[in-house]
Amino acid sequence: MEVVQVRTATRIELVDITSKISEAIAKSGVKEGIAVVYVPHTTAAVIINEAADPSVAQDISAKLSQLAPHLGGYRHHEGNSDAHIKSALVGCSVNLIVSGGSPVLGTWQGIFFCEFDGPRTRKVHVKVCPA
Ligand code: ZN
């Protein structure tokens, strides 16, 4: 398993990690298979979405903040319930098809680490299984 580090600079941030994940897959040596990209955090997530126009990531982030505002009368004492809810809505893993040693992605797709309670240094686990 490979571990990719992601450093975020703001509380809520979608970081394009496509190149980091591609490097981790290449490092595994697996040419054909499945890669599981897993975020082991309760206030972060991972998505595959449009990487060509940065305003898409901004729109996703803004809509999630409307759905789960930072201060929303939550019960959780840490004051970051919105981040837990955003993580639950988005999900903590994605699966990738690996072909020719690279992830198969559409022309406009990228892999984004979603920070909902930053800034922090985070981990993303990448497990590549031959198939
Ligand atoms: Zn919490």
PDB file of N, CA and C in Angstrom, residues 18-111:
ATOM      1  N   THR A  18      -4.606  14.104  -8.548  1.00  0.00           N
ATOM      2  CA  THR A  18      -4.516  13.134  -9.649  1.00  0.00           C
ATOM      3  C   THR A  18      -3.080  12.698  -9.904  1.00  0.00           C
ATOM      4  N   SER A  19      -2.158  13.662  -9.949  1.00  0.00           N
ATOM      5  CA  SER A  19      -0.771  13.287 -10.263  1.00  0.00           C
ATOM      6  C   SER A  19      -0.152  12.469  -9.132  1.00  0.00           C
ATOM      7  N   LYS A  20      -0.479  12.811  -7.891  1.00  0.00           N
ATOM      8  CA  LYS A  20       0.041  12.040  -6.749  1.00  0.00           C
ATOM      9  C   LYS A  20      -0.483  10.609  -6.761  1.00  0.00           C
ATOM     10  N   ILE A  21      -1.755  10.447  -7.092  1.00  0.00           N
ATOM     11  CA  ILE A  21      -2.338   9.095  -7.130  1.00  0.00           C
ATOM     12  C   ILE A  21      -1.751   8.311  -8.307  1.00  0.00           C
ATOM     13  N   SER A  22      -1.576   8.982  -9.437  1.00  0.00           N
ATOM     14  CA  SER A  22      -0.962   8.316 -10.599  1.00  0.00           C
ATOM     15  C   SER A  22       0.443   7.840 -10.262  1.00  0.00           C
ATOM     16  N   GLU A  23       1.206   8.667  -9.542  1.00  0.00           N
ATOM     17  CA  GLU A  23       2.563   8.272  -9.117  1.00  0.00           C
ATOM     18  C   GLU A  23       2.518   7.060  -8.194  1.00  0.00           C
ATOM     19  N   ALA A  24       1.566   7.063  -7.262  1.00  0.00           N
ATOM     20  CA  ALA A  24       1.449   5.937  -6.317  1.00  0.00           C
ATOM     21  C   ALA A  24       1.103   4.651  -7.057  1.00  0.00           C
ATOM     22  N   ILE A  25       0.246   4.755  -8.056  1.00  0.00           N
ATOM     23  CA  ILE A  25      -0.128   3.569  -8.837  1.00  0.00           C
ATOM     24  C   ILE A  25       1.081   3.075  -9.634  1.00  0.00           C
ATOM     25  N   ALA A  26       1.807   4.001 -10.240  1.00  0.00           N
ATOM     26  CA  ALA A  26       3.010   3.625 -11.008  1.00  0.00           C
ATOM     27  C   ALA A  26       4.024   2.939 -10.091  1.00  0.00           C
ATOM     28  N   LYS A  27       4.186   3.477  -8.876  1.00  0.00           N
ATOM     29  CA  LYS A  27       5.140   2.933  -7.912  1.00  0.00           C
ATOM     30  C   LYS A  27       4.788   1.503  -7.499  1.00  0.00           C
ATOM     31  N   SER A  28       3.499   1.170  -7.526  1.00  0.00           N
ATOM     32  CA  SER A  28       3.062  -0.179  -7.128  1.00  0.00           C
ATOM     33  C   SER A  28       3.543  -1.246  -8.108  1.00  0.00           C
ATOM     34  N   GLY A  29       3.796  -0.826  -9.347  1.00  0.00           N
ATOM     35  CA  GLY A  29       4.239  -1.782 -10.362  1.00  0.00           C
ATOM     36  C   GLY A  29       3.106  -2.548 -11.021  1.00  0.00           C
ATOM     37  N   VAL A  30       1.869  -2.338 -10.553  1.00  0.00           N
ATOM     38  CA  VAL A  30       0.717  -3.040 -11.139  1.00  0.00           C
ATOM     39  C   VAL A  30       0.328  -2.350 -12.448  1.00  0.00           C
ATOM     40  N   LYS A  31       0.217  -3.160 -13.507  1.00  0.00           N
ATOM     41  CA  LYS A  31      -0.139  -2.577 -14.811  1.00  0.00           C
ATOM     42  C   LYS A  31      -1.633  -2.653 -15.099  1.00  0.00           C
ATOM     43  N   GLU A  32      -2.263  -3.766 -14.686  1.00  0.00           N
ATOM     44  CA  GLU A  32      -3.694  -3.963 -14.921  1.00  0.00           C
ATOM     45  C   GLU A  32      -4.348  -4.339 -13.604  1.00  0.00           C
ATOM     46  N   GLY A  33      -5.370  -3.596 -13.192  1.00  0.00           N
ATOM     47  CA  GLY A  33      -6.026  -3.939 -11.937  1.00  0.00           C
ATOM     48  C   GLY A  33      -6.962  -2.861 -11.450  1.00  0.00           C
ATOM     49  N   ILE A  34      -7.126  -2.851 -10.143  1.00  0.00           N
ATOM     50  CA  ILE A  34      -8.030  -1.910  -9.487  1.00  0.00           C
ATOM     51  C   ILE A  34      -7.238  -1.180  -8.404  1.00  0.00           C
ATOM     52  N   ALA A  35      -7.427   0.117  -8.318  1.00  0.00           N
ATOM     53  CA  ALA A  35      -6.809   0.889  -7.235  1.00  0.00           C
ATOM     54  C   ALA A  35      -7.910   1.430  -6.334  1.00  0.00           C
ATOM     55  N   VAL A  36      -7.758   1.165  -5.054  1.00  0.00           N
ATOM     56  CA  VAL A  36      -8.661   1.740  -4.061  1.00  0.00           C
ATOM     57  C   VAL A  36      -7.953   2.946  -3.457  1.00  0.00           C
ATOM     58  N   VAL A  37      -8.604   4.090  -3.534  1.00  0.00           N
ATOM     59  CA  VAL A  37      -8.071   5.327  -2.952  1.00  0.00           C
ATOM     60  C   VAL A  37      -8.926   5.621  -1.732  1.00  0.00           C
ATOM     61  N   TYR A  38      -8.274   5.597  -0.573  1.00  0.00           N
ATOM     62  CA  TYR A  38      -9.030   5.629   0.688  1.00  0.00           C
ATOM     63  C   TYR A  38      -8.500   6.734   1.612  1.00  0.00           C
ATOM     64  N   VAL A  39      -9.433   7.528   2.124  1.00  0.00           N
ATOM     65  CA  VAL A  39      -9.090   8.622   3.038  1.00  0.00           C
ATOM     66  C   VAL A  39      -9.428   8.192   4.467  1.00  0.00           C
ATOM     67  N   PRO A  40      -8.409   7.997   5.336  1.00  0.00           N
ATOM     68  CA  PRO A  40      -8.657   7.491   6.688  1.00  0.00           C
ATOM     69  C   PRO A  40      -8.928   8.608   7.697  1.00  0.00           C
ATOM     70  N   HIS A  41      -9.819   9.509   7.330  1.00  0.00           N
ATOM     71  CA  HIS A  41     -10.148  10.648   8.198  1.00  0.00           C
ATOM     72  C   HIS A  41     -11.656  10.836   8.238  1.00  0.00           C
ATOM     73  N   THR A  42     -12.158  11.369   9.342  1.00  0.00           N
ATOM     74  CA  THR A  42     -13.615  11.526   9.492  1.00  0.00           C
ATOM     75  C   THR A  42     -14.114  12.901   9.077  1.00  0.00           C
ATOM     76  N   THR A  43     -13.185  13.797   8.736  1.00  0.00           N
ATOM     77  CA  THR A  43     -13.596  15.140   8.328  1.00  0.00           C
ATOM     78  C   THR A  43     -12.971  15.504   6.978  1.00  0.00           C
ATOM     79  N   ALA A  44     -12.729  14.488   6.175  1.00  0.00           N
ATOM     80  CA  ALA A  44     -12.187  14.676   4.832  1.00  0.00           C
ATOM     81  C   ALA A  44     -12.830  13.628   3.932  1.00  0.00           C
ATOM     82  N   ALA A  45     -12.572  13.717   2.636  1.00  0.00           N
ATOM     83  CA  ALA A  45     -13.219  12.801   1.695  1.00  0.00           C
ATOM     84  C   ALA A  45     -12.439  12.802   0.388  1.00  0.00           C
ATOM     85  N   VAL A  46     -12.914  12.006  -0.562  1.00  0.00           N
ATOM     86  CA  VAL A  46     -12.274  11.972  -1.878  1.00  0.00           C
ATOM     87  C   VAL A  46     -13.360  11.829  -2.946  1.00  0.00           C
ATOM     88  N   ILE A  47     -13.169  12.554  -4.045  1.00  0.00           N
ATOM     89  CA  ILE A  47     -14.114  12.463  -5.170  1.00  0.00           C
ATOM     90  C   ILE A  47     -13.351  12.427  -6.487  1.00  0.00           C
ATOM     91  N   ILE A  48     -14.049  11.934  -7.504  1.00  0.00           N
ATOM     92  CA  ILE A  48     -13.586  12.091  -8.883  1.00  0.00           C
ATOM     93  C   ILE A  48     -14.562  13.069  -9.527  1.00  0.00           C
ATOM     94  N   ASN A  49     -14.026  14.162 -10.069  1.00  0.00           N
ATOM     95  CA  ASN A  49     -14.907  15.117 -10.729  1.00  0.00           C
ATOM     96  C   ASN A  49     -14.092  15.982 -11.691  1.00  0.00           C
ATOM     97  N   GLU A  50     -14.720  17.025 -12.201  1.00  0.00           N
ATOM     98  CA  GLU A  50     -14.078  17.829 -13.240  1.00  0.00           C
ATOM     99  C   GLU A  50     -12.853  18.576 -12.717  1.00  0.00           C
ATOM    100  N   ALA A  51     -11.745  18.386 -13.419  1.00  0.00           N
ATOM    101  CA  ALA A  51     -10.502  19.045 -13.026  1.00  0.00           C
ATOM    102  C   ALA A  51     -10.115  20.153 -13.999  1.00  0.00           C
ATOM    103  N   ALA A  52     -10.839  20.267 -15.112  1.00  0.00           N
ATOM    104  CA  ALA A  52     -10.465  21.255 -16.131  1.00  0.00           C
ATOM    105  C   ALA A  52     -10.832  22.671 -15.695  1.00  0.00           C
ATOM    106  N   ASP A  53     -12.027  22.820 -15.161  1.00  0.00           N
ATOM    107  CA  ASP A  53     -12.489  24.153 -14.751  1.00  0.00           C
ATOM    108  C   ASP A  53     -12.509  24.217 -13.224  1.00  0.00           C
ATOM    109  N   PRO A  54     -11.604  24.993 -12.622  1.00  0.00           N
ATOM    110  CA  PRO A  54     -11.530  25.037 -11.154  1.00  0.00           C
ATOM    111  C   PRO A  54     -12.803  25.540 -10.482  1.00  0.00           C
ATOM    112  N   SER A  55     -13.668  26.212 -11.231  1.00  0.00           N
ATOM    113  CA  SER A  55     -14.895  26.711 -10.602  1.00  0.00           C
ATOM    114  C   SER A  55     -15.853  25.575 -10.254  1.00  0.00           C
ATOM    115  N   VAL A  56     -15.683  24.396 -10.869  1.00  0.00           N
ATOM    116  CA  VAL A  56     -16.532  23.256 -10.492  1.00  0.00           C
ATOM    117  C   VAL A  56     -16.234  22.845  -9.051  1.00  0.00           C
ATOM    118  N   ALA A  57     -14.950  22.716  -8.712  1.00  0.00           N
ATOM    119  CA  ALA A  57     -14.577  22.363  -7.332  1.00  0.00           C
ATOM    120  C   ALA A  57     -15.060  23.442  -6.361  1.00  0.00           C
ATOM    121  N   GLN A  58     -14.986  24.693  -6.776  1.00  0.00           N
ATOM    122  CA  GLN A  58     -15.472  25.785  -5.921  1.00  0.00           C
ATOM    123  C   GLN A  58     -16.983  25.692  -5.717  1.00  0.00           C
ATOM    124  N   ASP A  59     -17.699  25.330  -6.781  1.00  0.00           N
ATOM    125  CA  ASP A  59     -19.157  25.187  -6.674  1.00  0.00           C
ATOM    126  C   ASP A  59     -19.531  24.022  -5.762  1.00  0.00           C
ATOM    127  N   ILE A  60     -18.820  22.907  -5.896  1.00  0.00           N
ATOM    128  CA  ILE A  60     -19.094  21.746  -5.028  1.00  0.00           C
ATOM    129  C   ILE A  60     -18.873  22.134  -3.568  1.00  0.00           C
ATOM    130  N   SER A  61     -17.755  22.799  -3.322  1.00  0.00           N
ATOM    131  CA  SER A  61     -17.420  23.228  -1.971  1.00  0.00           C
ATOM    132  C   SER A  61     -18.480  24.182  -1.412  1.00  0.00           C
ATOM    133  N   ALA A  62     -18.904  25.137  -2.233  1.00  0.00           N
ATOM    134  CA  ALA A  62     -19.906  26.122  -1.791  1.00  0.00           C
ATOM    135  C   ALA A  62     -21.247  25.458  -1.510  1.00  0.00           C
ATOM    136  N   LYS A  63     -21.644  24.507  -2.364  1.00  0.00           N
ATOM    137  CA  LYS A  63     -22.932  23.829  -2.151  1.00  0.00           C
ATOM    138  C   LYS A  63     -22.900  22.970  -0.899  1.00  0.00           C
ATOM    139  N   LEU A  64     -21.776  22.275  -0.662  1.00  0.00           N
ATOM    140  CA  LEU A  64     -21.657  21.469   0.560  1.00  0.00           C
ATOM    141  C   LEU A  64     -21.739  22.360   1.801  1.00  0.00           C
ATOM    142  N   SER A  65     -21.178  23.564   1.704  1.00  0.00           N
ATOM    143  CA  SER A  65     -21.233  24.485   2.847  1.00  0.00           C
ATOM    144  C   SER A  65     -22.642  25.030   3.069  1.00  0.00           C
ATOM    145  N   GLN A  66     -23.431  25.106   2.000  1.00  0.00           N
ATOM    146  CA  GLN A  66     -24.846  25.484   2.163  1.00  0.00           C
ATOM    147  C   GLN A  66     -25.619  24.352   2.839  1.00  0.00           C
ATOM    148  N   LEU A  67     -25.330  23.110   2.420  1.00  0.00           N
ATOM    149  CA  LEU A  67     -26.032  21.949   2.977  1.00  0.00           C
ATOM    150  C   LEU A  67     -25.672  21.738   4.446  1.00  0.00           C
ATOM    151  N   ALA A  68     -24.390  21.932   4.767  1.00  0.00           N
ATOM    152  CA  ALA A  68     -23.908  21.731   6.139  1.00  0.00           C
ATOM    153  C   ALA A  68     -23.080  22.945   6.547  1.00  0.00           C
ATOM    154  N   PRO A  69     -23.743  24.012   6.996  1.00  0.00           N
ATOM    155  CA  PRO A  69     -23.014  25.221   7.403  1.00  0.00           C
ATOM    156  C   PRO A  69     -22.119  24.956   8.616  1.00  0.00           C
ATOM    157  N   HIS A  70     -21.047  25.726   8.727  1.00  0.00           N
ATOM    158  CA  HIS A  70     -20.079  25.511   9.812  1.00  0.00           C
ATOM    159  C   HIS A  70     -20.756  25.554  11.175  1.00  0.00           C
ATOM    160  N   LEU A  71     -21.550  26.575  11.427  1.00  0.00           N
ATOM    161  CA  LEU A  71     -22.248  26.701  12.704  1.00  0.00           C
ATOM    162  C   LEU A  71     -23.722  26.395  12.475  1.00  0.00           C
ATOM    163  N   GLY A  72     -24.120  25.196  12.816  1.00  0.00           N
ATOM    164  CA  GLY A  72     -25.488  24.794  12.498  1.00  0.00           C
ATOM    165  C   GLY A  72     -26.277  24.264  13.677  1.00  0.00           C
ATOM    166  N   GLY A  73     -25.862  24.594  14.903  1.00  0.00           N
ATOM    167  CA  GLY A  73     -26.579  24.091  16.070  1.00  0.00           C
ATOM    168  C   GLY A  73     -26.393  22.600  16.277  1.00  0.00           C
ATOM    169  N   TYR A  74     -25.175  22.123  16.044  1.00  0.00           N
ATOM    170  CA  TYR A  74     -24.906  20.692  16.160  1.00  0.00           C
ATOM    171  C   TYR A  74     -24.634  20.294  17.617  1.00  0.00           C
ATOM    172  N   ARG A  75     -24.689  19.012  17.892  1.00  0.00           N
ATOM    173  CA  ARG A  75     -24.464  18.493  19.248  1.00  0.00           C
ATOM    174  C   ARG A  75     -22.999  18.151  19.519  1.00  0.00           C
ATOM    175  N   HIS A  76     -22.247  17.757  18.491  1.00  0.00           N
ATOM    176  CA  HIS A  76     -20.856  17.313  18.633  1.00  0.00           C
ATOM    177  C   HIS A  76     -20.005  18.444  19.213  1.00  0.00           C
ATOM    178  N   HIS A  77     -19.271  18.154  20.312  1.00  0.00           N
ATOM    179  CA  HIS A  77     -18.595  19.206  21.079  1.00  0.00           C
ATOM    180  C   HIS A  77     -17.361  19.796  20.396  1.00  0.00           C
ATOM    181  N   GLU A  78     -16.813  19.116  19.374  1.00  0.00           N
ATOM    182  CA  GLU A  78     -15.580  19.616  18.754  1.00  0.00           C
ATOM    183  C   GLU A  78     -15.810  20.830  17.858  1.00  0.00           C
ATOM    184  N   GLY A  79     -17.066  21.105  17.529  1.00  0.00           N
ATOM    185  CA  GLY A  79     -17.348  22.260  16.684  1.00  0.00           C
ATOM    186  C   GLY A  79     -17.055  22.033  15.210  1.00  0.00           C
ATOM    187  N   ASN A  80     -16.926  20.754  14.829  1.00  0.00           N
ATOM    188  CA  ASN A  80     -16.646  20.475  13.410  1.00  0.00           C
ATOM    189  C   ASN A  80     -17.652  19.482  12.828  1.00  0.00           C
ATOM    190  N   SER A  81     -18.866  19.506  13.352  1.00  0.00           N
ATOM    191  CA  SER A  81     -19.888  18.581  12.834  1.00  0.00           C
ATOM    192  C   SER A  81     -20.142  18.782  11.344  1.00  0.00           C
ATOM    193  N   ASP A  82     -20.063  20.035  10.897  1.00  0.00           N
ATOM    194  CA  ASP A  82     -20.273  20.274   9.471  1.00  0.00           C
ATOM    195  C   ASP A  82     -19.273  19.471   8.637  1.00  0.00           C
ATOM    196  N   ALA A  83     -18.036  19.373   9.137  1.00  0.00           N
ATOM    197  CA  ALA A  83     -17.001  18.632   8.412  1.00  0.00           C
ATOM    198  C   ALA A  83     -17.305  17.133   8.397  1.00  0.00           C
ATOM    199  N   HIS A  84     -17.806  16.611   9.523  1.00  0.00           N
ATOM    200  CA  HIS A  84     -18.188  15.193   9.565  1.00  0.00           C
ATOM    201  C   HIS A  84     -19.334  14.922   8.583  1.00  0.00           C
ATOM    202  N   ILE A  85     -20.300  15.840   8.539  1.00  0.00           N
ATOM    203  CA  ILE A  85     -21.463  15.657   7.654  1.00  0.00           C
ATOM    204  C   ILE A  85     -21.025  15.721   6.190  1.00  0.00           C
ATOM    205  N   LYS A  86     -20.169  16.690   5.864  1.00  0.00           N
ATOM    206  CA  LYS A  86     -19.676  16.803   4.481  1.00  0.00           C
ATOM    207  C   LYS A  86     -18.935  15.530   4.086  1.00  0.00           C
ATOM    208  N   SER A  87     -18.097  15.010   5.002  1.00  0.00           N
ATOM    209  CA  SER A  87     -17.358  13.775   4.733  1.00  0.00           C
ATOM    210  C   SER A  87     -18.315  12.610   4.484  1.00  0.00           C
ATOM    211  N   ALA A  88     -19.374  12.544   5.300  1.00  0.00           N
ATOM    212  CA  ALA A  88     -20.348  11.455   5.152  1.00  0.00           C
ATOM    213  C   ALA A  88     -21.096  11.563   3.823  1.00  0.00           C
ATOM    214  N   LEU A  89     -21.406  12.783   3.419  1.00  0.00           N
ATOM    215  CA  LEU A  89     -22.129  12.977   2.162  1.00  0.00           C
ATOM    216  C   LEU A  89     -21.265  12.611   0.950  1.00  0.00           C
ATOM    217  N   VAL A  90     -19.984  12.961   1.025  1.00  0.00           N
ATOM    218  CA  VAL A  90     -19.095  12.802  -0.133  1.00  0.00           C
ATOM    219  C   VAL A  90     -18.506  11.393  -0.209  1.00  0.00           C
ATOM    220  N   GLY A  91     -18.083  10.850   0.951  1.00  0.00           N
ATOM    221  CA  GLY A  91     -17.532   9.495   0.958  1.00  0.00           C
ATOM    222  C   GLY A  91     -16.017   9.486   1.062  1.00  0.00           C
ATOM    223  N   CYS A  92     -15.496   8.401   1.640  1.00  0.00           N
ATOM    224  CA  CYS A  92     -14.068   8.367   1.952  1.00  0.00           C
ATOM    225  C   CYS A  92     -13.255   7.474   1.030  1.00  0.00           C
ATOM    226  N   SER A  93     -13.843   6.964  -0.050  1.00  0.00           N
ATOM    227  CA  SER A  93     -13.024   6.183  -0.981  1.00  0.00           C
ATOM    228  C   SER A  93     -13.569   6.246  -2.395  1.00  0.00           C
ATOM    229  N   VAL A  94     -12.676   6.031  -3.339  1.00  0.00           N
ATOM    230  CA  VAL A  94     -13.063   5.840  -4.739  1.00  0.00           C
ATOM    231  C   VAL A  94     -12.258   4.663  -5.285  1.00  0.00           C
ATOM    232  N   ASN A  95     -12.819   3.994  -6.277  1.00  0.00           N
ATOM    233  CA  ASN A  95     -12.125   2.913  -6.968  1.00  0.00           C
ATOM    234  C   ASN A  95     -11.729   3.385  -8.353  1.00  0.00           C
ATOM    235  N   LEU A  96     -10.552   2.995  -8.766  1.00  0.00           N
ATOM    236  CA  LEU A  96     -10.072   3.362 -10.101  1.00  0.00           C
ATOM    237  C   LEU A  96      -9.729   2.100 -10.874  1.00  0.00           C
ATOM    238  N   ILE A  97     -10.021   2.096 -12.160  1.00  0.00           N
ATOM    239  CA  ILE A  97      -9.529   1.040 -13.035  1.00  0.00           C
ATOM    240  C   ILE A  97      -8.110   1.416 -13.431  1.00  0.00           C
ATOM    241  N   VAL A  98      -7.190   0.459 -13.293  1.00  0.00           N
ATOM    242  CA  VAL A  98      -5.795   0.700 -13.687  1.00  0.00           C
ATOM    243  C   VAL A  98      -5.525  -0.065 -14.972  1.00  0.00           C
ATOM    244  N   SER A  99      -5.047   0.656 -15.975  1.00  0.00           N
ATOM    245  CA  SER A  99      -4.692   0.019 -17.246  1.00  0.00           C
ATOM    246  C   SER A  99      -3.401   0.643 -17.762  1.00  0.00           C
ATOM    247  N   GLY A 100      -2.491  -0.214 -18.165  1.00  0.00           N
ATOM    248  CA  GLY A 100      -1.197   0.282 -18.631  1.00  0.00           C
ATOM    249  C   GLY A 100      -0.427   1.001 -17.532  1.00  0.00           C
ATOM    250  N   GLY A 101      -0.713   0.662 -16.284  1.00  0.00           N
ATOM    251  CA  GLY A 101      -0.012   1.277 -15.156  1.00  0.00           C
ATOM    252  C   GLY A 101      -0.533   2.645 -14.768  1.00  0.00           C
ATOM    253  N   SER A 102      -1.650   3.069 -15.383  1.00  0.00           N
ATOM    254  CA  SER A 102      -2.218   4.394 -15.098  1.00  0.00           C
ATOM    255  C   SER A 102      -3.698   4.275 -14.761  1.00  0.00           C
ATOM    256  N   PRO A 103      -4.219   5.237 -13.981  1.00  0.00           N
ATOM    257  CA  PRO A 103      -5.666   5.218 -13.731  1.00  0.00           C
ATOM    258  C   PRO A 103      -6.435   5.602 -14.990  1.00  0.00           C
ATOM    259  N   VAL A 104      -7.551   4.909 -15.216  1.00  0.00           N
ATOM    260  CA  VAL A 104      -8.402   5.238 -16.359  1.00  0.00           C
ATOM    261  C   VAL A 104      -9.357   6.337 -15.919  1.00  0.00           C
ATOM    262  N   LEU A 105      -9.192   7.511 -16.497  1.00  0.00           N
ATOM    263  CA  LEU A 105     -10.041   8.660 -16.171  1.00  0.00           C
ATOM    264  C   LEU A 105     -10.553   9.293 -17.454  1.00  0.00           C
ATOM    265  N   GLY A 106     -11.724   9.875 -17.390  1.00  0.00           N
ATOM    266  CA  GLY A 106     -12.249  10.612 -18.524  1.00  0.00           C
ATOM    267  C   GLY A 106     -11.451  11.886 -18.756  1.00  0.00           C
ATOM    268  N   THR A 107     -11.621  12.454 -19.922  1.00  0.00           N
ATOM    269  CA  THR A 107     -10.853  13.637 -20.334  1.00  0.00           C
ATOM    270  C   THR A 107     -10.890  14.753 -19.290  1.00  0.00           C
ATOM    271  N   TRP A 108     -12.058  14.970 -18.688  1.00  0.00           N
ATOM    272  CA  TRP A 108     -12.210  16.112 -17.790  1.00  0.00           C
ATOM    273  C   TRP A 108     -12.106  15.721 -16.315  1.00  0.00           C
ATOM    274  N   GLN A 109     -11.905  14.417 -16.075  1.00  0.00           N
ATOM    275  CA  GLN A 109     -11.916  13.958 -14.682  1.00  0.00           C
ATOM    276  C   GLN A 109     -10.574  14.112 -13.990  1.00  0.00           C
ATOM    277  N   GLY A 110     -10.647  14.427 -12.701  1.00  0.00           N
ATOM    278  CA  GLY A 110      -9.487  14.422 -11.832  1.00  0.00           C
ATOM    279  C   GLY A 110      -9.907  13.854 -10.487  1.00  0.00           C
ATOM    280  N   ILE A 111      -8.919  13.521  -9.667  1.00  0.00           N
ATOM    281  CA  ILE A 111      -9.184  12.987  -8.329  1.00  0.00           C
ATOM    282  C   ILE A 111      -8.905  14.110  -7.332  1.00  0.00           C
TER     283      ILE A 111
END
